[in-house]
Coordinates of C-alpha atoms in Angstrom, one line a residue:
Chain P
M1 CA 28.3 74.1 4.5
Y2 CA 30.0 71.7 6.9
F3 CA 26.7 71.2 8.8
E4 CA 24.8 70.5 5.6
Y5 CA 27.1 67.6 4.8
I6 CA 26.8 66.2 8.2
S7 CA 22.9 66.4 8.2
I8 CA 22.8 64.7 4.7
S9 CA 25.0 61.9 5.8
I10 CA 23.0 61.4 9.0
L11 CA 19.8 61.4 6.9
L12 CA 21.3 58.7 4.6
I13 CA 22.5 56.6 7.6
S14 CA 19.1 56.8 9.2
L15 CA 17.4 55.8 5.9
I16 CA 19.8 52.8 5.6
L17 CA 19.1 51.9 9.2
L18 CA 15.3 52.2 8.6
V19 CA 15.6 49.8 5.6
V20 CA 17.6 47.3 7.7
V21 CA 15.2 47.5 10.6
L22 CA 12.2 47.0 8.3
G23 CA 13.9 44.0 6.7
L24 CA 14.7 42.4 10.0
L25 CA 11.1 43.0 11.1
F26 CA 9.7 41.3 8.1
K27 CA 12.1 38.4 8.5
S28 CA 11.2 38.0 12.2
I29 CA 7.5 38.0 11.3
K30 CA 8.2 35.3 8.7
Y31 CA 10.1 33.2 11.2
Y32 CA 7.3 33.7 13.8
I33 CA 4.6 32.5 11.3
G34 CA 6.8 29.5 10.3
L35 CA 7.4 28.6 14.0
R36 CA 3.7 28.9 14.8
K37 CA 2.8 26.6 11.9
L38 CA 5.3 24.1 13.2
V39 CA 4.0 24.2 16.8
E40 CA 0.4 24.1 15.9
A41 CA -1.1 20.8 15.1
K42 CA -1.4 20.2 11.3
I43 CA -4.6 18.1 11.7
K44 CA -7.7 20.1 11.0
P45 CA -10.3 19.9 13.7
V46 CA -12.8 17.1 12.8
G47 CA -15.7 19.3 13.7
K48 CA -18.9 17.4 14.0
P49 CA -18.1 13.7 14.2
R50 CA -19.9 11.9 11.4
K51 CA -20.4 8.2 11.0
R52 CA -19.8 5.9 8.1
Y53 CA -21.4 2.5 7.5
I54 CA -19.3 -0.2 5.9
V55 CA -21.0 -3.2 4.4
F56 CA -18.8 -6.3 4.6
T57 CA -19.0 -10.0 3.9
A58 CA -17.2 -12.8 5.7
L59 CA -15.9 -15.8 3.8
C60 CA -15.2 -18.3 6.5
E61 CA -14.6 -22.1 6.8
E62 CA -17.3 -22.3 9.5
K63 CA -20.1 -20.0 10.8
T64 CA -18.9 -17.2 12.9
S65 CA -20.6 -15.4 15.8
L66 CA -20.9 -11.7 16.2
K67 CA -18.9 -11.8 19.5
D68 CA -15.9 -13.5 17.9
L69 CA -16.0 -11.1 15.0
E70 CA -16.0 -8.0 17.3
E71 CA -13.2 -9.5 19.3
A72 CA -11.1 -10.3 16.2
L73 CA -11.6 -6.8 14.8
R74 CA -10.8 -5.1 18.1
E75 CA -7.5 -7.1 18.4
M76 CA -6.4 -6.4 14.8
M77 CA -7.2 -2.7 15.0
I78 CA -5.3 -2.3 18.2
K79 CA -2.4 -4.4 16.8
Y80 CA -1.9 -2.3 13.7
Y81 CA -3.2 1.2 14.6
G82 CA -3.0 1.3 18.4
V83 CA -5.5 2.0 21.2
G84 CA -5.8 5.7 20.3
V85 CA -7.2 5.1 16.8
Y86 CA -9.4 2.3 18.1
R87 CA -11.0 4.6 20.7
K88 CA -11.5 7.3 18.2
A89 CA -12.9 5.0 15.5
S90 CA -15.1 3.1 17.9
P91 CA -16.2 0.5 15.4
Q92 CA -19.5 -1.1 16.2
I93 CA -21.0 -4.0 14.3
I94 CA -24.6 -2.9 14.2
F95 CA -25.9 -5.7 12.0
F96 CA -24.6 -9.1 11.2
D97 CA -26.4 -12.0 9.5
E98 CA -24.6 -15.1 10.7
A99 CA -26.2 -17.4 8.1
K100 CA -25.2 -15.3 5.1
G101 CA -22.1 -13.8 6.7
V102 CA -23.0 -10.2 5.8
G103 CA -22.8 -7.3 8.1
V104 CA -22.6 -3.5 8.6
I105 CA -20.0 -1.7 10.8
R106 CA -20.4 1.9 12.0
V107 CA -17.2 3.9 12.3
L108 CA -16.0 7.5 12.6
H109 CA -15.7 9.1 9.2
T110 CA -12.0 9.9 9.6
C111 CA -11.1 6.3 10.4
T112 CA -12.9 4.6 7.5
K113 CA -9.6 3.7 5.7
H114 CA -8.2 2.3 9.0
L115 CA -11.2 0.0 9.4
I116 CA -11.1 -1.1 5.7
A117 CA -7.5 -2.1 6.1
T118 CA -8.2 -3.9 9.4
L119 CA -11.0 -5.9 7.7
G120 CA -8.6 -7.1 5.1
L121 CA -5.9 -8.0 7.7
T122 CA -8.3 -10.1 9.8
K123 CA -7.5 -13.7 8.9
R124 CA -8.8 -15.5 11.9
V125 CA -12.2 -15.2 13.7
G126 CA -12.7 -17.4 16.7
N127 CA -11.2 -20.7 15.7
T128 CA -11.8 -20.5 11.9
N129 CA -9.9 -19.0 9.0
C130 CA -11.7 -16.1 7.5
I131 CA -11.5 -13.3 4.9
L132 CA -13.5 -10.1 5.6
I133 CA -14.3 -8.3 2.4
P134 CA -15.3 -4.6 2.6
L135 CA -18.0 -4.0 -0.1
K136 CA -19.4 -0.5 0.2
T137 CA -19.1 2.6 2.4
T138 CA -22.3 4.6 2.9
G139 CA -23.4 7.6 4.9
T140 CA -26.5 6.1 6.4
L141 CA -27.6 2.8 7.7
K142 CA -30.7 2.9 5.4
K143 CA -28.5 3.0 2.3
A144 CA -26.2 0.2 3.6
K145 CA -29.2 -2.1 4.2
E146 CA -30.6 -1.1 0.8
Y147 CA -27.3 -2.1 -0.8
I148 CA -27.4 -5.5 0.8
R149 CA -31.1 -5.9 -0.3
K150 CA -30.5 -4.8 -3.9
N151 CA -27.3 -6.8 -4.5
K152 CA -28.8 -9.9 -2.8
I153 CA -25.6 -10.5 -0.8
Chain Q
M1 CA -8.6 6.7 -11.7
P2 CA -7.1 3.4 -13.1
I3 CA -9.3 0.5 -14.3
K4 CA -10.7 -1.9 -11.7
V5 CA -8.8 -5.0 -12.8
F6 CA -6.7 -6.2 -9.9
V7 CA -3.7 -8.4 -10.1
D8 CA -2.0 -10.4 -7.3
T9 CA 1.6 -10.8 -8.5
Y10 CA 2.8 -13.2 -5.9
V11 CA 0.8 -16.2 -4.7
K12 CA 2.9 -19.0 -3.3
K13 CA 0.5 -21.8 -4.0
C14 CA -2.5 -21.7 -6.3
D15 CA -5.3 -24.2 -6.1
L16 CA -9.0 -24.2 -7.0
K17 CA -10.1 -22.7 -3.7
T18 CA -7.5 -19.9 -4.0
L19 CA -8.7 -19.2 -7.5
N20 CA -12.3 -19.0 -6.5
T21 CA -11.6 -16.8 -3.5
A22 CA -9.4 -14.5 -5.6
F23 CA -12.3 -14.1 -8.0
K24 CA -14.7 -13.2 -5.2
L25 CA -12.2 -10.6 -3.9
G26 CA -12.0 -9.0 -7.3
Y27 CA -8.7 -10.3 -8.7
R28 CA -8.7 -11.1 -12.4
I29 CA -5.1 -12.3 -12.8
L30 CA -3.0 -14.3 -10.3
V31 CA 0.7 -14.8 -10.6
C32 CA 1.6 -18.1 -8.9
E33 CA 4.9 -19.6 -7.9
E34 CA 3.5 -23.1 -7.5
I35 CA 0.4 -24.2 -9.5
S36 CA -1.4 -27.3 -8.4
E37 CA -2.0 -30.0 -11.0
Q38 CA -4.9 -29.8 -13.5
L39 CA -5.5 -26.1 -12.6
V40 CA -5.8 -23.9 -15.7
S41 CA -6.8 -20.3 -16.3
N42 CA -10.5 -19.8 -16.8
E43 CA -12.7 -16.9 -18.0
N44 CA -12.8 -15.4 -14.5
V45 CA -9.2 -15.6 -13.3
R46 CA -6.1 -16.0 -15.4
I47 CA -3.0 -17.7 -14.0
V48 CA 0.6 -16.8 -14.8
K49 CA 3.6 -18.7 -13.6
K50 CA 6.1 -16.8 -11.4
I51 CA 9.8 -17.5 -10.9
V52 CA 11.7 -15.9 -8.0
I53 CA 15.5 -15.8 -8.3
S54 CA 17.6 -15.1 -5.2
S55 CA 21.2 -14.4 -6.2
E56 CA 24.4 -13.0 -4.8
S57 CA 26.4 -12.8 -8.0
T58 CA 25.6 -11.6 -11.5
E59 CA 27.2 -14.7 -13.0
D60 CA 24.8 -16.9 -11.1
L61 CA 21.8 -14.7 -12.1
K62 CA 22.8 -14.7 -15.7
K63 CA 23.1 -18.5 -15.7
Q64 CA 19.6 -18.9 -14.1
L65 CA 18.0 -16.4 -16.5
W66 CA 19.5 -18.1 -19.5
R67 CA 17.5 -21.2 -18.8
I68 CA 14.1 -19.4 -18.5
N69 CA 11.8 -18.3 -21.3
H70 CA 11.2 -14.8 -20.0
K71 CA 8.2 -14.3 -22.3
K72 CA 6.2 -17.0 -20.5
Y73 CA 7.0 -16.3 -16.9
F74 CA 6.8 -13.4 -14.5
I75 CA 10.4 -13.1 -13.3
T76 CA 11.2 -11.5 -10.0
V77 CA 14.7 -11.1 -8.6
E78 CA 15.7 -10.9 -5.0
P79 CA 19.2 -9.3 -5.1
L80 CA 21.5 -10.2 -2.3
S81 CA 24.4 -7.9 -3.3
I82 CA 24.7 -4.4 -4.7
E83 CA 26.2 -5.8 -7.9
V84 CA 23.1 -7.9 -8.6
A85 CA 20.7 -5.1 -7.6
R86 CA 22.3 -2.7 -10.1
W87 CA 22.5 -5.3 -12.8
S88 CA 18.9 -6.5 -12.4
A89 CA 17.6 -2.9 -12.6
H90 CA 18.5 -2.6 -16.2
D91 CA 17.9 -6.2 -17.5
T92 CA 14.7 -6.3 -19.6
R93 CA 14.1 -10.0 -18.9
I94 CA 13.5 -9.2 -15.2
D95 CA 10.0 -8.0 -14.5
S96 CA 10.4 -6.8 -10.9
I97 CA 12.9 -6.5 -8.0
I98 CA 11.6 -7.7 -4.7
I99 CA 12.4 -6.0 -1.4
T100 CA 12.8 -8.2 1.7
P101 CA 14.3 -7.7 5.1
R102 CA 17.4 -9.5 3.7
N103 CA 18.1 -6.9 1.0
I104 CA 16.4 -3.8 2.2
E105 CA 19.7 -1.9 2.7
L106 CA 20.7 -2.4 -1.0
F107 CA 18.0 0.0 -2.1
D108 CA 19.9 3.3 -1.8
K109 CA 19.5 6.5 -3.8
K110 CA 21.7 5.3 -6.6
Q111 CA 19.6 2.1 -7.0
I112 CA 16.4 4.2 -7.0
G113 CA 18.0 6.4 -9.7
I114 CA 18.7 3.4 -11.9
M115 CA 15.3 1.9 -11.3
K116 CA 13.7 5.2 -12.2
H117 CA 15.7 5.4 -15.4
Y118 CA 14.7 1.9 -16.6
S119 CA 11.2 2.2 -14.9
K120 CA 11.8 -1.1 -13.2
P121 CA 9.0 -1.9 -10.7
L122 CA 9.7 -2.6 -7.0
E123 CA 7.8 -5.5 -5.6
V124 CA 6.7 -5.6 -2.0
T125 CA 4.8 -8.4 -0.2
L126 CA 2.3 -8.3 2.6
P127 CA 4.4 -10.2 5.2
V128 CA 7.2 -7.7 4.6
L129 CA 4.9 -4.8 5.0
L130 CA 3.6 -6.2 8.3
N131 CA 7.0 -6.8 9.6
E132 CA 7.2 -5.6 13.2
G133 CA 11.0 -5.6 13.5
K134 CA 13.6 -3.0 12.7
A135 CA 13.1 -3.6 9.0
G136 CA 9.5 -2.3 9.3
S137 CA 10.6 1.3 9.9
L138 CA 13.4 1.0 7.3
L139 CA 10.8 -0.2 4.8
Y140 CA 8.6 2.8 5.6
R141 CA 11.4 5.3 4.7
R142 CA 12.3 3.3 1.5
L143 CA 8.7 3.1 0.3
R144 CA 8.2 6.8 0.9
L145 CA 11.4 7.5 -1.1
F146 CA 10.2 5.3 -3.9
A147 CA 6.8 6.9 -3.9
S148 CA 8.2 10.4 -4.0
R149 CA 10.4 9.5 -7.0
K150 CA 7.3 8.0 -8.7
I151 CA 8.9 4.6 -9.2
P152 CA 6.3 1.9 -10.1
L153 CA 5.4 -0.2 -7.2
I154 CA 3.9 -3.7 -7.2
A155 CA 2.1 -4.9 -4.1
S156 CA 1.4 -8.6 -3.6
S157 CA 0.0 -10.9 -0.9
M158 CA 2.5 -13.8 -1.0
A159 CA -0.4 -16.1 0.1
S160 CA 0.1 -19.8 0.5
N161 CA -3.6 -20.4 1.4
W162 CA -6.9 -19.0 0.2
F163 CA -7.5 -17.1 3.5
E164 CA -4.1 -15.3 3.2
L165 CA -5.3 -13.3 0.2
I166 CA -6.2 -9.7 1.0
P167 CA -9.1 -7.7 -0.6
P168 CA -7.7 -5.1 -3.0
Y169 CA -9.3 -2.1 -1.3
S170 CA -8.0 -3.2 2.1
Y171 CA -4.5 -3.4 0.5
I172 CA -4.9 0.1 -0.8
A173 CA -6.1 1.4 2.6
L174 CA -3.2 -0.3 4.3
L175 CA -0.6 1.3 2.0
E176 CA -2.3 4.7 2.5
T177 CA -2.7 4.6 6.3
Q178 CA 0.5 2.8 7.3
F179 CA 3.0 3.9 4.7
D180 CA 1.5 7.2 3.6
I181 CA 1.6 6.2 -0.1
P182 CA -0.7 8.4 -2.2
R183 CA -4.0 6.7 -3.0
N184 CA -3.4 6.8 -6.8
H185 CA 0.0 5.2 -6.4
A186 CA -1.3 2.5 -4.1
Y187 CA -4.2 1.9 -6.5
T188 CA -1.9 1.4 -9.5
S189 CA 0.4 -0.9 -7.5
I190 CA -2.2 -3.7 -7.6
S191 CA -3.9 -2.8 -10.9
L192 CA -2.1 -0.8 -13.6
T193 CA 1.6 -1.5 -13.0
P194 CA 1.3 -5.3 -12.9
R195 CA -0.9 -5.2 -16.0
V196 CA 1.6 -3.1 -17.9
V197 CA 4.4 -5.7 -17.0
L198 CA 2.2 -8.6 -18.0
S199 CA 1.1 -6.9 -21.3
R200 CA 4.7 -7.2 -22.6
K201 CA 4.5 -11.0 -22.3
E202 CA 2.7 -13.7 -24.3
V203 CA 0.6 -14.9 -21.4
V204 CA -2.3 -12.4 -20.9

């Protein structure tokens, strides 16, 4: 009789211990997952780097050259977003009509917004005051050129 | 997505060149502090006069407001004391409260609560946003707090010349990338919010 009571109490204690251990295990798993999420970078991998083409127009006091424009954009992007973003974005002016002041810039798809903001912040190209207006973002150069042709910019 | 009618609520000096450039950029309403002679609103761009009041005491602010016809002007207050900041948050004659490096520390949680209750917009200008000093990081935290509480934001250029104006989509991108303000909130800050404020007046 005495042994029965002891065995039942041991069984109960072992059950309670099992529940506590299981609870602690689940808690530790939860902490581990949380910690892993914190440690791992939140940014999703870009995957295949895609390009975007931004059509823009320059409203300037005087005519501007392609070289001055590239230099001004580089300076402004580094000033506001740093060298890292500039390297990743690698903006390239692939077409610029100096007479009309219309051009197309190629940029990495994740940095499109950074370049649009930089275009707006650029106020001086070479020695002239300028406003660079982003007009359209396209996925191909063909579409960008078609946009310029259709809208007669 | 809100309508594509953009408003620049703070232009220091308006002349014909500024007006034409603003139209090319996509702005349809300009709120100017100083309007050059013979310049009137046209079909393309409408002009509204702006008055900015900097004040340290409510008595002084009340005196200045008493003289102004608030139905005809866009009234912005730059509070320089907590008393003025709290008071201007609930006064219906005041259209917006401007944040500058001088008064940035007045915008605490209590002020945010009052502004939320009276849905008073917070105005921020481009030179303040591009501030590289200590105020820059302080402004980031304040703007994030304002955005999270969904308090209406008004973004303006504070341009004195035509080339100081900023294209609307560049402004949205700037708010998104540098201040982590959601796109919709950034979009409404230069389109819907200023239009709502102006619709209460007899000017537009």
